[in-house]
Amino acid sequence: MINENTAPGGDGDDNKSTENELKREPQTKATPSLRFLQAELELNAHLRGLKFSEPVRYVYNPLEYAWDTHRCYVDKYCQAGQKFLFLGMNPGPFGMAQTGVPFGEVRSVVDWLKITGEVGRPDDEHPKRRISGLACTQNEVSGARFWGFFRKLCGEPSAFFRHCFVHNLCPLIFMSASGKNLTPPELPAHERQELLRLCDIALCHVVEALGVSMVIGVGKVAEQRARRALSGAGIEVQVEGIMHPSPRNPLANKGWESVATAKLAELGVLPLLGST
């Protein structure tokens, strides 16, 4: 169990290497990927000071123990000119929690995105929620649907990432004593408010670093948080949403791809994503 239910730290060697790189690179010359990583490292530093009470018993932060694969994802795919940011809420236990990649179902991450690297383990793990990294054999339905859709649509990752990037508002995953996944809305109110306040600030930094013109929340909660955070900060970015591909959503189970296709066509994103 996490000591005193605090947000996790880690050995931090990879994080420190990135921090040193950022210190050497003037912000005026830093690439979008480095500015993005800087925003994440700053958020990590703030999250380490948070404490969580019941029903939370375990807290994992893949931006600590899976920084190597996460950095691979960002270095490969975060680039200048991306105008659309798909925003998830927080990691799933068999997705980003294992791979360090948003919606990071293992087969998509390894076979399509070609992500490599070492994945460590949290300091304290629930016995039913072990981290096995890129060797994880559990299926993550939301991630398989999300990346599978864009793989079918785009063919190659470059066709997607030419215009789009994918990020999570909150990097932490929360579990109860039984191992049940807890989403941020299920946290005690005062703890949830402080967590999301920090994540909202980081999102504003990310949007400014990337220079995107539209944030597309994946699911209503992410859409609403993005709209609130960005409007509150006076950042003039269009915020829209698409249905979450979660198997908990009956509508998604009836045909998430057709719903996502229609929405992206309405937003003018779909014509940009065909393979070329």
PDB file of C-alpha atoms in Angstrom:
ATOM      1  CA  MET A   1       0.000   0.000   0.000  1.00  0.00           C
ATOM      2  CA  ILE A   2       1.180   3.550  -0.610  1.00  0.00           C
ATOM      3  CA  ASN A   3       2.573   4.973   2.602  1.00  0.00           C
ATOM      4  CA  GLU A   4      -0.041   7.348   4.046  1.00  0.00           C
ATOM      5  CA  ASN A   5      -1.806   7.093   0.663  1.00  0.00           C
ATOM      6  CA  THR A   6       0.469   9.687  -0.878  1.00  0.00           C
ATOM      7  CA  ALA A   7       0.929  10.108  -4.592  1.00  0.00           C
ATOM      8  CA  PRO A   8       3.925   8.000  -5.630  1.00  0.00           C
ATOM      9  CA  GLY A   9       7.427   9.073  -6.409  1.00  0.00           C
ATOM     10  CA  GLY A  10      10.058   6.813  -7.887  1.00  0.00           C
ATOM     11  CA  ASP A  11      13.799   6.486  -8.362  1.00  0.00           C
ATOM     12  CA  GLY A  12      13.513   9.381 -10.818  1.00  0.00           C
ATOM     13  CA  ASP A  13      16.723   8.720 -12.800  1.00  0.00           C
ATOM     14  CA  ASP A  14      15.021   9.072 -16.191  1.00  0.00           C
ATOM     15  CA  ASN A  15      13.064  12.082 -14.982  1.00  0.00           C
ATOM     16  CA  LYS A  16      16.243  13.775 -13.761  1.00  0.00           C
ATOM     17  CA  SER A  17      17.902  13.137 -17.097  1.00  0.00           C
ATOM     18  CA  THR A  18      15.020  14.898 -18.824  1.00  0.00           C
ATOM     19  CA  GLU A  19      15.130  17.744 -16.300  1.00  0.00           C
ATOM     20  CA  ASN A  20      18.839  18.251 -16.969  1.00  0.00           C
ATOM     21  CA  GLU A  21      18.198  18.284 -20.703  1.00  0.00           C
ATOM     22  CA  LEU A  22      15.526  20.922 -20.266  1.00  0.00           C
ATOM     23  CA  LYS A  23      17.824  23.085 -18.167  1.00  0.00           C
ATOM     24  CA  ARG A  24      20.439  23.027 -20.933  1.00  0.00           C
ATOM     25  CA  GLU A  25      17.885  23.958 -23.604  1.00  0.00           C
ATOM     26  CA  PRO A  26      16.613  27.579 -23.566  1.00  0.00           C
ATOM     27  CA  GLN A  27      12.816  27.628 -23.541  1.00  0.00           C
ATOM     28  CA  THR A  28      12.793  29.832 -26.625  1.00  0.00           C
ATOM     29  CA  LYS A  29      14.537  27.035 -28.551  1.00  0.00           C
ATOM     30  CA  ALA A  30      12.883  24.045 -26.892  1.00  0.00           C
ATOM     31  CA  THR A  31      10.873  21.749 -29.147  1.00  0.00           C
ATOM     32  CA  PRO A  32       7.172  21.135 -28.486  1.00  0.00           C
ATOM     33  CA  SER A  33       8.060  17.710 -27.096  1.00  0.00           C
ATOM     34  CA  LEU A  34      10.495  19.160 -24.561  1.00  0.00           C
ATOM     35  CA  ARG A  35       8.022  21.836 -23.481  1.00  0.00           C
ATOM     36  CA  PHE A  36       5.373  19.136 -23.141  1.00  0.00           C
ATOM     37  CA  LEU A  37       7.663  16.995 -20.975  1.00  0.00           C
ATOM     38  CA  GLN A  38       8.505  20.026 -18.843  1.00  0.00           C
ATOM     39  CA  ALA A  39       4.811  20.547 -18.101  1.00  0.00           C
ATOM     40  CA  GLU A  40       4.487  16.883 -17.115  1.00  0.00           C
ATOM     41  CA  LEU A  41       7.537  16.971 -14.850  1.00  0.00           C
ATOM     42  CA  GLU A  42       6.222  20.069 -13.098  1.00  0.00           C
ATOM     43  CA  LEU A  43       2.870  18.342 -12.570  1.00  0.00           C
ATOM     44  CA  ASN A  44       4.618  15.252 -11.206  1.00  0.00           C
ATOM     45  CA  ALA A  45       6.465  17.377  -8.664  1.00  0.00           C
ATOM     46  CA  HIS A  46       3.199  18.880  -7.397  1.00  0.00           C
ATOM     47  CA  LEU A  47       1.347  15.556  -7.341  1.00  0.00           C
ATOM     48  CA  ARG A  48       3.962  14.000  -5.046  1.00  0.00           C
ATOM     49  CA  GLY A  49       2.729  16.271  -2.275  1.00  0.00           C
ATOM     50  CA  LEU A  50      -0.864  15.046  -2.390  1.00  0.00           C
ATOM     51  CA  LYS A  51      -2.398  12.579   0.053  1.00  0.00           C
ATOM     52  CA  PHE A  52      -5.479  10.459  -0.553  1.00  0.00           C
ATOM     53  CA  SER A  53      -7.836   8.827   1.917  1.00  0.00           C
ATOM     54  CA  GLU A  54     -10.446   6.067   1.670  1.00  0.00           C
ATOM     55  CA  PRO A  55     -11.647   4.650  -0.644  1.00  0.00           C
ATOM     56  CA  VAL A  56      -8.179   5.139  -2.210  1.00  0.00           C
ATOM     57  CA  ARG A  57      -5.587   2.654  -0.970  1.00  0.00           C
ATOM     58  CA  TYR A  58      -3.157   2.457  -3.895  1.00  0.00           C
ATOM     59  CA  VAL A  59      -1.924   5.186  -6.254  1.00  0.00           C
ATOM     60  CA  TYR A  60       0.235   4.511  -9.317  1.00  0.00           C
ATOM     61  CA  ASN A  61       1.928   7.141 -11.456  1.00  0.00           C
ATOM     62  CA  PRO A  62       3.173   5.695 -14.774  1.00  0.00           C
ATOM     63  CA  LEU A  63       4.951   8.986 -15.475  1.00  0.00           C
ATOM     64  CA  GLU A  64       7.314   7.857 -12.730  1.00  0.00           C
ATOM     65  CA  TYR A  65       7.884   4.126 -13.249  1.00  0.00           C
ATOM     66  CA  ALA A  66       7.088   4.046 -17.017  1.00  0.00           C
ATOM     67  CA  TRP A  67       8.875   7.284 -17.929  1.00  0.00           C
ATOM     68  CA  ASP A  68      11.155   5.465 -20.371  1.00  0.00           C
ATOM     69  CA  THR A  69       8.313   4.277 -22.621  1.00  0.00           C
ATOM     70  CA  HIS A  70       6.371   7.488 -22.105  1.00  0.00           C
ATOM     71  CA  ARG A  71       9.372   9.527 -23.202  1.00  0.00           C
ATOM     72  CA  CYS A  72       9.675   7.281 -26.273  1.00  0.00           C
ATOM     73  CA  TYR A  73       6.030   8.052 -27.132  1.00  0.00           C
ATOM     74  CA  VAL A  74       6.494  11.800 -26.717  1.00  0.00           C
ATOM     75  CA  ASP A  75       9.805  11.935 -28.593  1.00  0.00           C
ATOM     76  CA  LYS A  76       8.351   9.964 -31.503  1.00  0.00           C
ATOM     77  CA  TYR A  77       5.028  11.674 -31.870  1.00  0.00           C
ATOM     78  CA  CYS A  78       4.848  15.088 -30.197  1.00  0.00           C
ATOM     79  CA  GLN A  79       5.780  17.565 -32.920  1.00  0.00           C
ATOM     80  CA  ALA A  80       5.209  21.043 -34.253  1.00  0.00           C
ATOM     81  CA  GLY A  81       2.074  21.705 -36.278  1.00  0.00           C
ATOM     82  CA  GLN A  82      -0.316  19.444 -34.364  1.00  0.00           C
ATOM     83  CA  LYS A  83      -3.658  21.238 -34.031  1.00  0.00           C
ATOM     84  CA  PHE A  84      -5.842  18.640 -32.294  1.00  0.00           C
ATOM     85  CA  LEU A  85      -5.298  17.298 -28.793  1.00  0.00           C
ATOM     86  CA  PHE A  86      -7.321  14.232 -27.823  1.00  0.00           C
ATOM     87  CA  LEU A  87      -7.681  14.334 -24.043  1.00  0.00           C
ATOM     88  CA  GLY A  88      -8.445  11.333 -21.851  1.00  0.00           C
ATOM     89  CA  MET A  89      -9.124  11.539 -18.131  1.00  0.00           C
ATOM     90  CA  ASN A  90      -6.596   9.227 -16.434  1.00  0.00           C
ATOM     91  CA  PRO A  91      -4.881   5.860 -17.000  1.00  0.00           C
ATOM     92  CA  GLY A  92      -6.601   2.495 -17.085  1.00  0.00           C
ATOM     93  CA  PRO A  93      -5.072  -0.462 -15.193  1.00  0.00           C
ATOM     94  CA  PHE A  94      -4.201  -2.394 -18.361  1.00  0.00           C
ATOM     95  CA  GLY A  95      -3.488   0.574 -20.606  1.00  0.00           C
ATOM     96  CA  MET A  96      -1.335   3.547 -19.698  1.00  0.00           C
ATOM     97  CA  ALA A  97      -0.678   2.068 -16.258  1.00  0.00           C
ATOM     98  CA  GLN A  98       1.256  -0.698 -18.041  1.00  0.00           C
ATOM     99  CA  THR A  99       2.772   1.149 -21.004  1.00  0.00           C
ATOM    100  CA  GLY A 100       3.073   4.843 -20.155  1.00  0.00           C
ATOM    101  CA  VAL A 101       1.056   5.728 -23.275  1.00  0.00           C
ATOM    102  CA  PRO A 102      -2.455   7.246 -23.144  1.00  0.00           C
ATOM    103  CA  PHE A 103      -5.115   4.633 -24.013  1.00  0.00           C
ATOM    104  CA  GLY A 104      -2.052   2.386 -24.129  1.00  0.00           C
ATOM    105  CA  GLU A 105      -3.380  -1.073 -24.924  1.00  0.00           C
ATOM    106  CA  VAL A 106      -0.227  -3.167 -25.259  1.00  0.00           C
ATOM    107  CA  ARG A 107      -0.687  -4.565 -28.777  1.00  0.00           C
ATOM    108  CA  SER A 108      -1.404  -1.124 -30.213  1.00  0.00           C
ATOM    109  CA  VAL A 109       1.529   0.409 -28.374  1.00  0.00           C
ATOM    110  CA  VAL A 110       4.008  -2.267 -29.451  1.00  0.00           C
ATOM    111  CA  ASP A 111       2.750  -3.285 -32.904  1.00  0.00           C
ATOM    112  CA  TRP A 112       1.465   0.013 -34.295  1.00  0.00           C
ATOM    113  CA  LEU A 113       3.080   2.824 -32.329  1.00  0.00           C
ATOM    114  CA  LYS A 114       6.364   0.871 -32.084  1.00  0.00           C
ATOM    115  CA  ILE A 115       7.066   2.045 -28.543  1.00  0.00           C
ATOM    116  CA  THR A 116      10.075   0.523 -26.804  1.00  0.00           C
ATOM    117  CA  GLY A 117      11.738   0.932 -23.431  1.00  0.00           C
ATOM    118  CA  GLU A 118      11.837  -0.345 -19.901  1.00  0.00           C
ATOM    119  CA  VAL A 119       8.880  -0.205 -17.537  1.00  0.00           C
ATOM    120  CA  GLY A 120       9.591  -0.359 -13.825  1.00  0.00           C
ATOM    121  CA  ARG A 121       7.097  -0.906 -11.046  1.00  0.00           C
ATOM    122  CA  PRO A 122       5.416   1.308  -8.460  1.00  0.00           C
ATOM    123  CA  ASP A 123       6.862   1.223  -4.967  1.00  0.00           C
ATOM    124  CA  ASP A 124       3.703  -0.490  -3.723  1.00  0.00           C
ATOM    125  CA  GLU A 125       1.498  -2.651  -5.893  1.00  0.00           C
ATOM    126  CA  HIS A 126      -1.873  -4.200  -5.323  1.00  0.00           C
ATOM    127  CA  PRO A 127      -1.422  -7.996  -5.614  1.00  0.00           C
ATOM    128  CA  LYS A 128      -4.204  -8.121  -8.223  1.00  0.00           C
ATOM    129  CA  ARG A 129      -2.882  -5.147 -10.203  1.00  0.00           C
ATOM    130  CA  ARG A 130       0.746  -5.975 -10.884  1.00  0.00           C
ATOM    131  CA  ILE A 131       2.647  -3.992 -13.478  1.00  0.00           C
ATOM    132  CA  SER A 132       4.209  -6.145 -16.199  1.00  0.00           C
ATOM    133  CA  GLY A 133       4.752  -3.365 -18.714  1.00  0.00           C
ATOM    134  CA  LEU A 134       4.916  -4.176 -22.409  1.00  0.00           C
ATOM    135  CA  ALA A 135       4.638  -7.866 -21.521  1.00  0.00           C
ATOM    136  CA  CYS A 136       1.127  -7.363 -20.091  1.00  0.00           C
ATOM    137  CA  THR A 137      -1.332  -9.867 -21.575  1.00  0.00           C
ATOM    138  CA  GLN A 138      -4.542  -8.305 -20.224  1.00  0.00           C
ATOM    139  CA  ASN A 139      -6.777  -6.669 -22.800  1.00  0.00           C
ATOM    140  CA  GLU A 140      -7.587  -2.963 -22.439  1.00  0.00           C
ATOM    141  CA  VAL A 141     -10.785  -2.500 -24.429  1.00  0.00           C
ATOM    142  CA  SER A 142     -10.900   1.293 -24.471  1.00  0.00           C
ATOM    143  CA  GLY A 143      -7.344   1.538 -25.781  1.00  0.00           C
ATOM    144  CA  ALA A 144      -7.843  -1.233 -28.334  1.00  0.00           C
ATOM    145  CA  ARG A 145     -10.905   0.569 -29.687  1.00  0.00           C
ATOM    146  CA  PHE A 146      -9.262   4.007 -29.662  1.00  0.00           C
ATOM    147  CA  TRP A 147      -5.958   3.162 -31.347  1.00  0.00           C
ATOM    148  CA  GLY A 148      -7.534   0.433 -33.490  1.00  0.00           C
ATOM    149  CA  PHE A 149      -9.911   3.001 -34.958  1.00  0.00           C
ATOM    150  CA  PHE A 150      -7.125   5.401 -35.883  1.00  0.00           C
ATOM    151  CA  ARG A 151      -4.960   2.581 -37.208  1.00  0.00           C
ATOM    152  CA  LYS A 152      -7.781   1.545 -39.543  1.00  0.00           C
ATOM    153  CA  LEU A 153      -8.398   5.151 -40.541  1.00  0.00           C
ATOM    154  CA  CYS A 154      -4.819   6.363 -40.952  1.00  0.00           C
ATOM    155  CA  GLY A 155      -2.810   3.294 -41.868  1.00  0.00           C
ATOM    156  CA  GLU A 156       0.446   4.595 -40.425  1.00  0.00           C
ATOM    157  CA  PRO A 157       0.955   6.513 -37.156  1.00  0.00           C
ATOM    158  CA  SER A 158       2.526   9.420 -39.048  1.00  0.00           C
ATOM    159  CA  ALA A 159      -0.816  10.170 -40.744  1.00  0.00           C
ATOM    160  CA  PHE A 160      -2.474  10.561 -37.346  1.00  0.00           C
ATOM    161  CA  PHE A 161       0.285  12.408 -35.526  1.00  0.00           C
ATOM    162  CA  ARG A 162       0.822  14.879 -38.359  1.00  0.00           C
ATOM    163  CA  HIS A 163      -2.231  16.683 -37.010  1.00  0.00           C
ATOM    164  CA  CYS A 164      -3.059  15.122 -33.619  1.00  0.00           C
ATOM    165  CA  PHE A 165      -1.611  14.196 -30.252  1.00  0.00           C
ATOM    166  CA  VAL A 166      -3.091  12.246 -27.335  1.00  0.00           C
ATOM    167  CA  HIS A 167      -2.734  13.106 -23.657  1.00  0.00           C
ATOM    168  CA  ASN A 168      -4.398  12.390 -20.309  1.00  0.00           C
ATOM    169  CA  LEU A 169      -5.531  15.161 -17.986  1.00  0.00           C
ATOM    170  CA  CYS A 170      -4.399  13.246 -14.890  1.00  0.00           C
ATOM    171  CA  PRO A 171      -1.492  10.759 -14.894  1.00  0.00           C
ATOM    172  CA  LEU A 172      -2.508   8.955 -11.693  1.00  0.00           C
ATOM    173  CA  ILE A 173      -4.455   5.738 -11.367  1.00  0.00           C
ATOM    174  CA  PHE A 174      -6.334   5.059  -8.137  1.00  0.00           C
ATOM    175  CA  MET A 175      -7.416   1.744  -6.634  1.00  0.00           C
ATOM    176  CA  SER A 176      -9.425   0.648  -3.634  1.00  0.00           C
ATOM    177  CA  ALA A 177      -8.305  -2.041  -1.192  1.00  0.00           C
ATOM    178  CA  SER A 178     -10.022  -4.642  -3.369  1.00  0.00           C
ATOM    179  CA  GLY A 179      -8.151  -3.470  -6.483  1.00  0.00           C
ATOM    180  CA  LYS A 180     -11.192  -1.755  -7.985  1.00  0.00           C
ATOM    181  CA  ASN A 181     -10.261   1.052 -10.356  1.00  0.00           C
ATOM    182  CA  LEU A 182     -11.395   4.438  -9.018  1.00  0.00           C
ATOM    183  CA  THR A 183     -11.837   7.417 -11.323  1.00  0.00           C
ATOM    184  CA  PRO A 184     -11.120  10.977 -10.120  1.00  0.00           C
ATOM    185  CA  PRO A 185     -14.856  11.767  -9.727  1.00  0.00           C
ATOM    186  CA  GLU A 186     -15.009   8.958  -7.138  1.00  0.00           C
ATOM    187  CA  LEU A 187     -12.401  10.565  -4.858  1.00  0.00           C
ATOM    188  CA  PRO A 188     -13.350  12.526  -1.720  1.00  0.00           C
ATOM    189  CA  ALA A 189     -14.436  15.998  -2.816  1.00  0.00           C
ATOM    190  CA  HIS A 190     -11.637  18.085  -1.289  1.00  0.00           C
ATOM    191  CA  GLU A 191      -8.943  15.684  -2.547  1.00  0.00           C
ATOM    192  CA  ARG A 192     -10.487  15.578  -6.007  1.00  0.00           C
ATOM    193  CA  GLN A 193     -10.643  19.365  -6.182  1.00  0.00           C
ATOM    194  CA  GLU A 194      -6.961  19.827  -5.359  1.00  0.00           C
ATOM    195  CA  LEU A 195      -5.907  17.049  -7.736  1.00  0.00           C
ATOM    196  CA  LEU A 196      -7.899  18.495 -10.616  1.00  0.00           C
ATOM    197  CA  ARG A 197      -6.775  22.041  -9.857  1.00  0.00           C
ATOM    198  CA  LEU A 198      -3.171  20.954 -10.416  1.00  0.00           C
ATOM    199  CA  CYS A 199      -4.086  18.922 -13.504  1.00  0.00           C
ATOM    200  CA  ASP A 200      -6.036  21.857 -14.955  1.00  0.00           C
ATOM    201  CA  ILE A 201      -3.005  24.132 -14.609  1.00  0.00           C
ATOM    202  CA  ALA A 202      -0.815  21.529 -16.291  1.00  0.00           C
ATOM    203  CA  LEU A 203      -3.319  21.150 -19.140  1.00  0.00           C
ATOM    204  CA  CYS A 204      -3.132  24.890 -19.794  1.00  0.00           C
ATOM    205  CA  HIS A 205       0.657  24.636 -19.969  1.00  0.00           C
ATOM    206  CA  VAL A 206       0.408  21.659 -22.344  1.00  0.00           C
ATOM    207  CA  VAL A 207      -2.022  23.433 -24.674  1.00  0.00           C
ATOM    208  CA  GLU A 208       0.219  26.490 -24.804  1.00  0.00           C
ATOM    209  CA  ALA A 209       3.326  24.358 -25.352  1.00  0.00           C
ATOM    210  CA  LEU A 210       1.765  22.465 -28.248  1.00  0.00           C
ATOM    211  CA  GLY A 211      -0.086  25.393 -29.769  1.00  0.00           C
ATOM    212  CA  VAL A 212      -3.167  23.298 -30.549  1.00  0.00           C
ATOM    213  CA  SER A 213      -6.357  24.964 -31.749  1.00  0.00           C
ATOM    214  CA  MET A 214      -8.819  22.290 -30.566  1.00  0.00           C
ATOM    215  CA  VAL A 215      -9.003  20.004 -27.540  1.00  0.00           C
ATOM    216  CA  ILE A 216     -11.213  16.945 -28.031  1.00  0.00           C
ATOM    217  CA  GLY A 217     -12.220  15.390 -24.733  1.00  0.00           C
ATOM    218  CA  VAL A 218     -12.623  11.629 -24.897  1.00  0.00           C
ATOM    219  CA  GLY A 219     -15.685  11.295 -22.722  1.00  0.00           C
ATOM    220  CA  LYS A 220     -17.850  13.941 -21.066  1.00  0.00           C
ATOM    221  CA  VAL A 221     -15.730  14.326 -17.926  1.00  0.00           C
ATOM    222  CA  ALA A 222     -12.536  15.121 -19.840  1.00  0.00           C
ATOM    223  CA  GLU A 223     -14.423  17.481 -22.145  1.00  0.00           C
ATOM    224  CA  GLN A 224     -15.988  19.368 -19.234  1.00  0.00           C
ATOM    225  CA  ARG A 225     -12.699  19.652 -17.336  1.00  0.00           C
ATOM    226  CA  ALA A 226     -10.890  20.924 -20.413  1.00  0.00           C
ATOM    227  CA  ARG A 227     -13.562  23.531 -21.097  1.00  0.00           C
ATOM    228  CA  ARG A 228     -13.501  24.726 -17.506  1.00  0.00           C
ATOM    229  CA  ALA A 229      -9.712  24.831 -17.207  1.00  0.00           C
ATOM    230  CA  LEU A 230      -9.016  26.586 -20.488  1.00  0.00           C
ATOM    231  CA  SER A 231     -11.831  29.111 -20.304  1.00  0.00           C
ATOM    232  CA  GLY A 232     -10.896  29.885 -16.703  1.00  0.00           C
ATOM    233  CA  ALA A 233      -7.332  30.608 -17.790  1.00  0.00           C
ATOM    234  CA  GLY A 234      -8.473  32.762 -20.688  1.00  0.00           C
ATOM    235  CA  ILE A 235      -6.966  30.421 -23.279  1.00  0.00           C
ATOM    236  CA  GLU A 236      -8.944  30.692 -26.494  1.00  0.00           C
ATOM    237  CA  VAL A 237      -9.020  27.110 -27.722  1.00  0.00           C
ATOM    238  CA  GLN A 238     -12.036  25.293 -29.095  1.00  0.00           C
ATOM    239  CA  VAL A 239     -13.126  22.426 -26.831  1.00  0.00           C
ATOM    240  CA  GLU A 240     -15.214  19.567 -28.185  1.00  0.00           C
ATOM    241  CA  GLY A 241     -15.834  15.957 -27.233  1.00  0.00           C
ATOM    242  CA  ILE A 242     -16.284  12.448 -28.548  1.00  0.00           C
ATOM    243  CA  MET A 243     -17.845   9.458 -26.861  1.00  0.00           C
ATOM    244  CA  HIS A 244     -15.561   7.442 -24.609  1.00  0.00           C
ATOM    245  CA  PRO A 245     -14.866   3.947 -26.017  1.00  0.00           C
ATOM    246  CA  SER A 246     -15.209   2.294 -22.602  1.00  0.00           C
ATOM    247  CA  PRO A 247     -16.955  -1.109 -22.496  1.00  0.00           C
ATOM    248  CA  ARG A 248     -18.874   0.298 -19.505  1.00  0.00           C
ATOM    249  CA  ASN A 249     -20.674   2.545 -21.984  1.00  0.00           C
ATOM    250  CA  PRO A 250     -23.568   0.634 -23.644  1.00  0.00           C
ATOM    251  CA  LEU A 251     -23.635   3.062 -26.562  1.00  0.00           C
ATOM    252  CA  ALA A 252     -19.933   2.494 -27.215  1.00  0.00           C
ATOM    253  CA  ASN A 253     -20.542  -1.239 -27.254  1.00  0.00           C
ATOM    254  CA  LYS A 254     -23.163  -0.796 -29.965  1.00  0.00           C
ATOM    255  CA  GLY A 255     -20.753   0.883 -32.376  1.00  0.00           C
ATOM    256  CA  TRP A 256     -18.197   3.362 -31.050  1.00  0.00           C
ATOM    257  CA  GLU A 257     -16.361   3.663 -34.371  1.00  0.00           C
ATOM    258  CA  SER A 258     -19.422   4.886 -36.257  1.00  0.00           C
ATOM    259  CA  VAL A 259     -20.169   7.471 -33.561  1.00  0.00           C
ATOM    260  CA  ALA A 260     -16.531   8.653 -33.503  1.00  0.00           C
ATOM    261  CA  THR A 261     -16.435   8.826 -37.300  1.00  0.00           C
ATOM    262  CA  ALA A 262     -19.527  11.015 -37.448  1.00  0.00           C
ATOM    263  CA  LYS A 263     -18.274  13.356 -34.738  1.00  0.00           C
ATOM    264  CA  LEU A 264     -14.812  13.772 -36.261  1.00  0.00           C
ATOM    265  CA  ALA A 265     -16.392  14.464 -39.633  1.00  0.00           C
ATOM    266  CA  GLU A 266     -18.566  17.140 -38.018  1.00  0.00           C
ATOM    267  CA  LEU A 267     -15.474  18.728 -36.430  1.00  0.00           C
ATOM    268  CA  GLY A 268     -13.536  18.727 -39.704  1.00  0.00           C
ATOM    269  CA  VAL A 269     -10.884  16.385 -38.351  1.00  0.00           C
ATOM    270  CA  LEU A 270     -11.761  13.280 -40.361  1.00  0.00           C
ATOM    271  CA  PRO A 271     -10.626  14.497 -43.825  1.00  0.00           C
ATOM    272  CA  LEU A 272      -7.149  15.219 -42.403  1.00  0.00           C
ATOM    273  CA  LEU A 273      -6.590  11.687 -41.155  1.00  0.00           C
ATOM    274  CA  GLY A 274      -6.660   9.614 -44.309  1.00  0.00           C
ATOM    275  CA  SER A 275      -3.408   7.810 -45.074  1.00  0.00           C
ATOM    276  CA  THR A 276      -1.292   9.453 -47.761  1.00  0.00           C
TER     277      THR A 276
END
